[in-house]
CSV table of C-alpha atoms and ligand atoms in Angstrom, one decimal:
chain,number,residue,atom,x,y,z
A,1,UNK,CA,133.6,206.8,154.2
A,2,UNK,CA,137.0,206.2,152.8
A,3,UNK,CA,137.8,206.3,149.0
A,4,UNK,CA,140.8,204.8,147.7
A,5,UNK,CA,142.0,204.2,143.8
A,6,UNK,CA,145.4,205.0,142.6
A,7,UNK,CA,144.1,205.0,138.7
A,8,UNK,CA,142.6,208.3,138.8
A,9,UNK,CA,141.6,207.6,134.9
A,10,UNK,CA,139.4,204.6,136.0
A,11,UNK,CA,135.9,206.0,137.0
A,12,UNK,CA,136.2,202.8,139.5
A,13,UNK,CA,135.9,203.0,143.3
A,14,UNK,CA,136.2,201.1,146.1
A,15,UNK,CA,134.4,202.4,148.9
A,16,UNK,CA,134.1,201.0,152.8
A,17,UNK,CA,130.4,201.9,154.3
A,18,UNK,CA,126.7,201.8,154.3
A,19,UNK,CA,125.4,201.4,150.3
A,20,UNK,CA,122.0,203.7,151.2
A,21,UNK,CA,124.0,206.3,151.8
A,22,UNK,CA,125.4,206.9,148.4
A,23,UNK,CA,124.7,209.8,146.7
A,24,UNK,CA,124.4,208.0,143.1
A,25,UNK,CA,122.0,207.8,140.2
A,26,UNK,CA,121.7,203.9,140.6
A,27,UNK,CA,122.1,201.6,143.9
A,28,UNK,CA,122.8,198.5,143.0
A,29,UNK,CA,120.7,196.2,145.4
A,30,UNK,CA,121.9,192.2,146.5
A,31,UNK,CA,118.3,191.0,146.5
A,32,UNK,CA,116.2,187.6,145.9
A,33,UNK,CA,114.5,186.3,142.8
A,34,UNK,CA,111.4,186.7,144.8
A,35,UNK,CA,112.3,190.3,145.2
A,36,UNK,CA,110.7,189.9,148.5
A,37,UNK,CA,112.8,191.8,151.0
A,38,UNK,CA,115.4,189.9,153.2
A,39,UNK,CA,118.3,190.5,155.5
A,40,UNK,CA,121.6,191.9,154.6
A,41,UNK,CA,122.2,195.1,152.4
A,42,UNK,CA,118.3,194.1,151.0
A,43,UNK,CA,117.0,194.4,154.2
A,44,UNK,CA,118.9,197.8,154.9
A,45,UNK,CA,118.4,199.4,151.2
A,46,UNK,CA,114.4,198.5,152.0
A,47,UNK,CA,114.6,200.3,155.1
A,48,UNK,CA,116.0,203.1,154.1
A,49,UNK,CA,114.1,203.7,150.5
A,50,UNK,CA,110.6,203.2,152.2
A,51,UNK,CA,107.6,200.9,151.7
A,52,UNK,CA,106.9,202.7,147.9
A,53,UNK,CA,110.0,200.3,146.8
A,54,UNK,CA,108.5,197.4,148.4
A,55,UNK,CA,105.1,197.9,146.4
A,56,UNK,CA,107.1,198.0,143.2
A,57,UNK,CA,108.9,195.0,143.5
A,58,UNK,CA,105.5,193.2,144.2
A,59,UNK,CA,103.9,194.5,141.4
A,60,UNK,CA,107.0,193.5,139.1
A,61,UNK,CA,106.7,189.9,140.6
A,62,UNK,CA,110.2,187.7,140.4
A,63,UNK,CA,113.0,188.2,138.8
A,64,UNK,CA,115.6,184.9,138.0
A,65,UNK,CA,119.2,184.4,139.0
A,66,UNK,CA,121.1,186.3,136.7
A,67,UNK,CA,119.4,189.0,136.0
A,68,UNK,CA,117.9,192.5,137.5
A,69,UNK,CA,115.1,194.9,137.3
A,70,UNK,CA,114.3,198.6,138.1
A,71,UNK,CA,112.5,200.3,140.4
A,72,UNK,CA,112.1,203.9,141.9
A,73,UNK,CA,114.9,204.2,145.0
A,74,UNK,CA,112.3,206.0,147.4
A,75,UNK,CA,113.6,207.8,150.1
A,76,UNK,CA,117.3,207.2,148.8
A,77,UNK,CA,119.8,209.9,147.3
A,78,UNK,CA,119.4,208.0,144.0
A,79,UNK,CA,117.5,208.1,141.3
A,80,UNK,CA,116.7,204.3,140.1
A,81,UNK,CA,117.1,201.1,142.5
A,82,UNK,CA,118.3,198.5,140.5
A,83,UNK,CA,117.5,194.7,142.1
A,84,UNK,CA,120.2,192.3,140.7
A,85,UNK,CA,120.1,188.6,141.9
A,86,UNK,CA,123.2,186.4,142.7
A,87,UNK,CA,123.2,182.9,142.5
A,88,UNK,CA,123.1,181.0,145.6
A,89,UNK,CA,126.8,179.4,146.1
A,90,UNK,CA,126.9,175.6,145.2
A,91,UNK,CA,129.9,174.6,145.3
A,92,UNK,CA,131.4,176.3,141.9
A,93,UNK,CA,130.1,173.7,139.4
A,94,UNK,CA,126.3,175.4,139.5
A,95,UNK,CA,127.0,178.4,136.9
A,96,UNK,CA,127.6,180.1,139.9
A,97,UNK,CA,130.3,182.0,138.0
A,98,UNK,CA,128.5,182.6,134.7
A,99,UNK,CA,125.1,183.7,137.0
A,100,UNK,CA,127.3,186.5,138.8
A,101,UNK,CA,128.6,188.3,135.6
A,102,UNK,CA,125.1,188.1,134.4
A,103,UNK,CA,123.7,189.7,137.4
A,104,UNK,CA,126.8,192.6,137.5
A,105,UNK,CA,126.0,193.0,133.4
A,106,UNK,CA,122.7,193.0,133.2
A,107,UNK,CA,122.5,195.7,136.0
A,108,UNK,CA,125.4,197.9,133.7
A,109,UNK,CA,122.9,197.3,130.8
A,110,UNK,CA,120.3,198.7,132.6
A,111,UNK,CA,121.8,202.0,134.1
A,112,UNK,CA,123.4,202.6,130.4
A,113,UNK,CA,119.9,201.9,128.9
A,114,UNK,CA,119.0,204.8,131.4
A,115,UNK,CA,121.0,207.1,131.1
A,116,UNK,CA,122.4,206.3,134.9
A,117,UNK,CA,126.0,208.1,135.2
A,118,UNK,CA,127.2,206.8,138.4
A,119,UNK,CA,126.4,203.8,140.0
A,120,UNK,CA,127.1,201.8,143.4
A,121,UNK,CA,127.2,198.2,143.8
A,122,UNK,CA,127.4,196.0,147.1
A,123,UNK,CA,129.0,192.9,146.9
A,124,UNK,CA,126.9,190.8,145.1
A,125,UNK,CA,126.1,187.2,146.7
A,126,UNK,CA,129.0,187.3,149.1
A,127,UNK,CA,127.0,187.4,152.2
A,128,UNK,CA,123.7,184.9,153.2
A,129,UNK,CA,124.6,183.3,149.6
A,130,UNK,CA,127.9,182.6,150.3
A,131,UNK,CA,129.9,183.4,147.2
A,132,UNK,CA,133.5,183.6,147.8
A,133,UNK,CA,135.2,187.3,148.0
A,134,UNK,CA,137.8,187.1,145.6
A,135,UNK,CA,136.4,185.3,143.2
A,136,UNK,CA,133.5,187.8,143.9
A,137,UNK,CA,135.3,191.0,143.7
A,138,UNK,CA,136.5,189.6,140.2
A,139,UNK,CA,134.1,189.2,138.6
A,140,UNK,CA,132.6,192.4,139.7
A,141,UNK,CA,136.0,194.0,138.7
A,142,UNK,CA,135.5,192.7,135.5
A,143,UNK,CA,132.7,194.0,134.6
A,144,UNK,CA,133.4,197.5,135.8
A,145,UNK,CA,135.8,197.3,133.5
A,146,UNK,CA,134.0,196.5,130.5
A,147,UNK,CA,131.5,199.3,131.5
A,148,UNK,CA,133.9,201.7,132.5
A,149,UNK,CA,133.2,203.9,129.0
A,150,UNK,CA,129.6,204.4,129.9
A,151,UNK,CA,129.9,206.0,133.4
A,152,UNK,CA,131.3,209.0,135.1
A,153,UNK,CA,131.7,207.1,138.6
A,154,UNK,CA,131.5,203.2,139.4
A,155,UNK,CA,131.7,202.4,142.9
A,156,UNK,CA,131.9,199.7,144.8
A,157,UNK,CA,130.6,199.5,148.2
A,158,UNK,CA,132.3,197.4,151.0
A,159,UNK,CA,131.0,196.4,154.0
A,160,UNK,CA,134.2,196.0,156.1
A,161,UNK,CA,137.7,196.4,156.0
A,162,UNK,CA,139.0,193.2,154.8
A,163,UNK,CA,136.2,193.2,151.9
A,164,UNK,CA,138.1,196.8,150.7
A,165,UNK,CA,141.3,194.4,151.4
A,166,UNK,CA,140.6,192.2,148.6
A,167,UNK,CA,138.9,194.5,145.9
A,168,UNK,CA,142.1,196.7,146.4
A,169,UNK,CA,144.5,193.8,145.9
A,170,UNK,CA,142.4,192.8,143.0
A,171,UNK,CA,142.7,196.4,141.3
A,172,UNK,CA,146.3,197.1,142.4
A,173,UNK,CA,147.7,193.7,140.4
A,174,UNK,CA,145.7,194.8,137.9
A,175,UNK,CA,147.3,198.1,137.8
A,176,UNK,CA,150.8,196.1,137.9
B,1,AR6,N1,125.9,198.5,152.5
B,1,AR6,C1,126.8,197.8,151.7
B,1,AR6,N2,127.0,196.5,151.8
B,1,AR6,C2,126.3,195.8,152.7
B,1,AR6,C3,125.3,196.4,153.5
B,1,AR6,C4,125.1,197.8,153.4
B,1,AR6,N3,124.2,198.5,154.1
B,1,AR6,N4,124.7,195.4,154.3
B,1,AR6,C5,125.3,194.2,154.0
B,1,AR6,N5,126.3,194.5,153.0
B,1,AR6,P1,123.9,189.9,151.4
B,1,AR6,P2,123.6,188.1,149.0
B,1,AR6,C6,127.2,193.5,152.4
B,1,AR6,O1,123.7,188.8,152.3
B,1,AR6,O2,124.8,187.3,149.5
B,1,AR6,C7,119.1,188.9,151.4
B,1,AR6,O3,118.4,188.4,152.5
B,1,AR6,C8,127.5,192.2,153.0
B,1,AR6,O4,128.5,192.4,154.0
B,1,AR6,O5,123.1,191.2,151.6
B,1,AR6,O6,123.6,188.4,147.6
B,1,AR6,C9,118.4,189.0,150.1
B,1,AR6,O7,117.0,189.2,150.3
B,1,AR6,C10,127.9,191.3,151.9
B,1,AR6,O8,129.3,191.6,151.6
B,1,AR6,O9,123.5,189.5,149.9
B,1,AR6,C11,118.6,187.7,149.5
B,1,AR6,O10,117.7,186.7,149.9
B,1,AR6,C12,127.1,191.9,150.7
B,1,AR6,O11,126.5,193.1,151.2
B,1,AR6,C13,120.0,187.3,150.0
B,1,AR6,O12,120.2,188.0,151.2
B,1,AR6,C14,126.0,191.0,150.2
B,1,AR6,O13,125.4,190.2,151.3
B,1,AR6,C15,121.1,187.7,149.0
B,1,AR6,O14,122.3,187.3,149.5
């Protein structure tokens, strides 16, 4: 797993690898509003926490676009799972945009409502939804930003090379 930042003050991350494997108070789950389970880093966190997650999220029901609940992380080296829902990608003119933040805040909200201290997020909506990376990684940026007070480490988690590419383009103009 490689870890790269040059702002050593930021308690931001970007991290290439396998989300269930972070040793973190909160993962940050990519799921549906169903919360039913799917492919993609869903599928894998599932797997990996055990079938006790699974019973949760069908006891809590559905959660809308936008938004997140909490749930026990099972099996994982965390202490909370926290479900956050994407927007499917429309086109740009669905609220796509304003439906991302929401999902990246409102999963913040709740790990600071916790007491959560470090948190991992995948990227949110870029895979079977189909949000654009960059535009993505902004947002998500963003928001770790805002929330940077509130937490000793914010990672987040990249699936390949080129998805640590743009996140670290992103955060290195930022640095100017
Ligand atoms: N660790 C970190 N990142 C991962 C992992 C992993 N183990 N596996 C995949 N990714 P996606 P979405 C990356 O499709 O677009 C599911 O079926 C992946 O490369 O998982 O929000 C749900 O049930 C991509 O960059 O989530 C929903 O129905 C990112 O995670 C739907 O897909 C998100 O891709 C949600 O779609």
């Amino acid at each position: 797993m490689q870890i790269k930042n040059k702002k050593s003050s930021s308690p931001i991350r970007i991290v290439r690898g396998d989300i269930t494997i972070m040793e973190v108070d909160a993962v940050v789950n990519a799921a549906n509003s169903q919360l039913k389970g799917g492919g993609g880093v869903d599928g894998a966190i599932h797997r990996a926490a055990g079938p006790g997650v699974m019973e949760e999220c069908r006891g809590i029901g559905k959660c809308p676009t936008g938004k997140a609940v909490v749930t026990n992380a099972g099996s994982l080296k965390a202490k909370k799972i926290i479900h956050a829902v994407g927007p499917v990608w429309r086109g740009g003119n669905a609220n796509e945009e304003t439906l991302l933040r929401s999902a990246y805040e409102t999963s913040f909200e709740a790990a600071v409502r916790l007491g959560l201290k470090t948190i991992a997020f995948p990227a949110i909506g870029t895979g079977v939804y189909g949000y654009p990376k960059e535009a993505a990684a902004r947002i998500a940026l963003a928001a770790g930003n805002k929330y940077a007070p509130h937490f000793d480490r914010i990672y987040f988690v990249c699936f390949s090379d080129p998805d640590v590419a743009v996140y670290e383009s992103l955060l290195n103009q930022a640095d100017g």
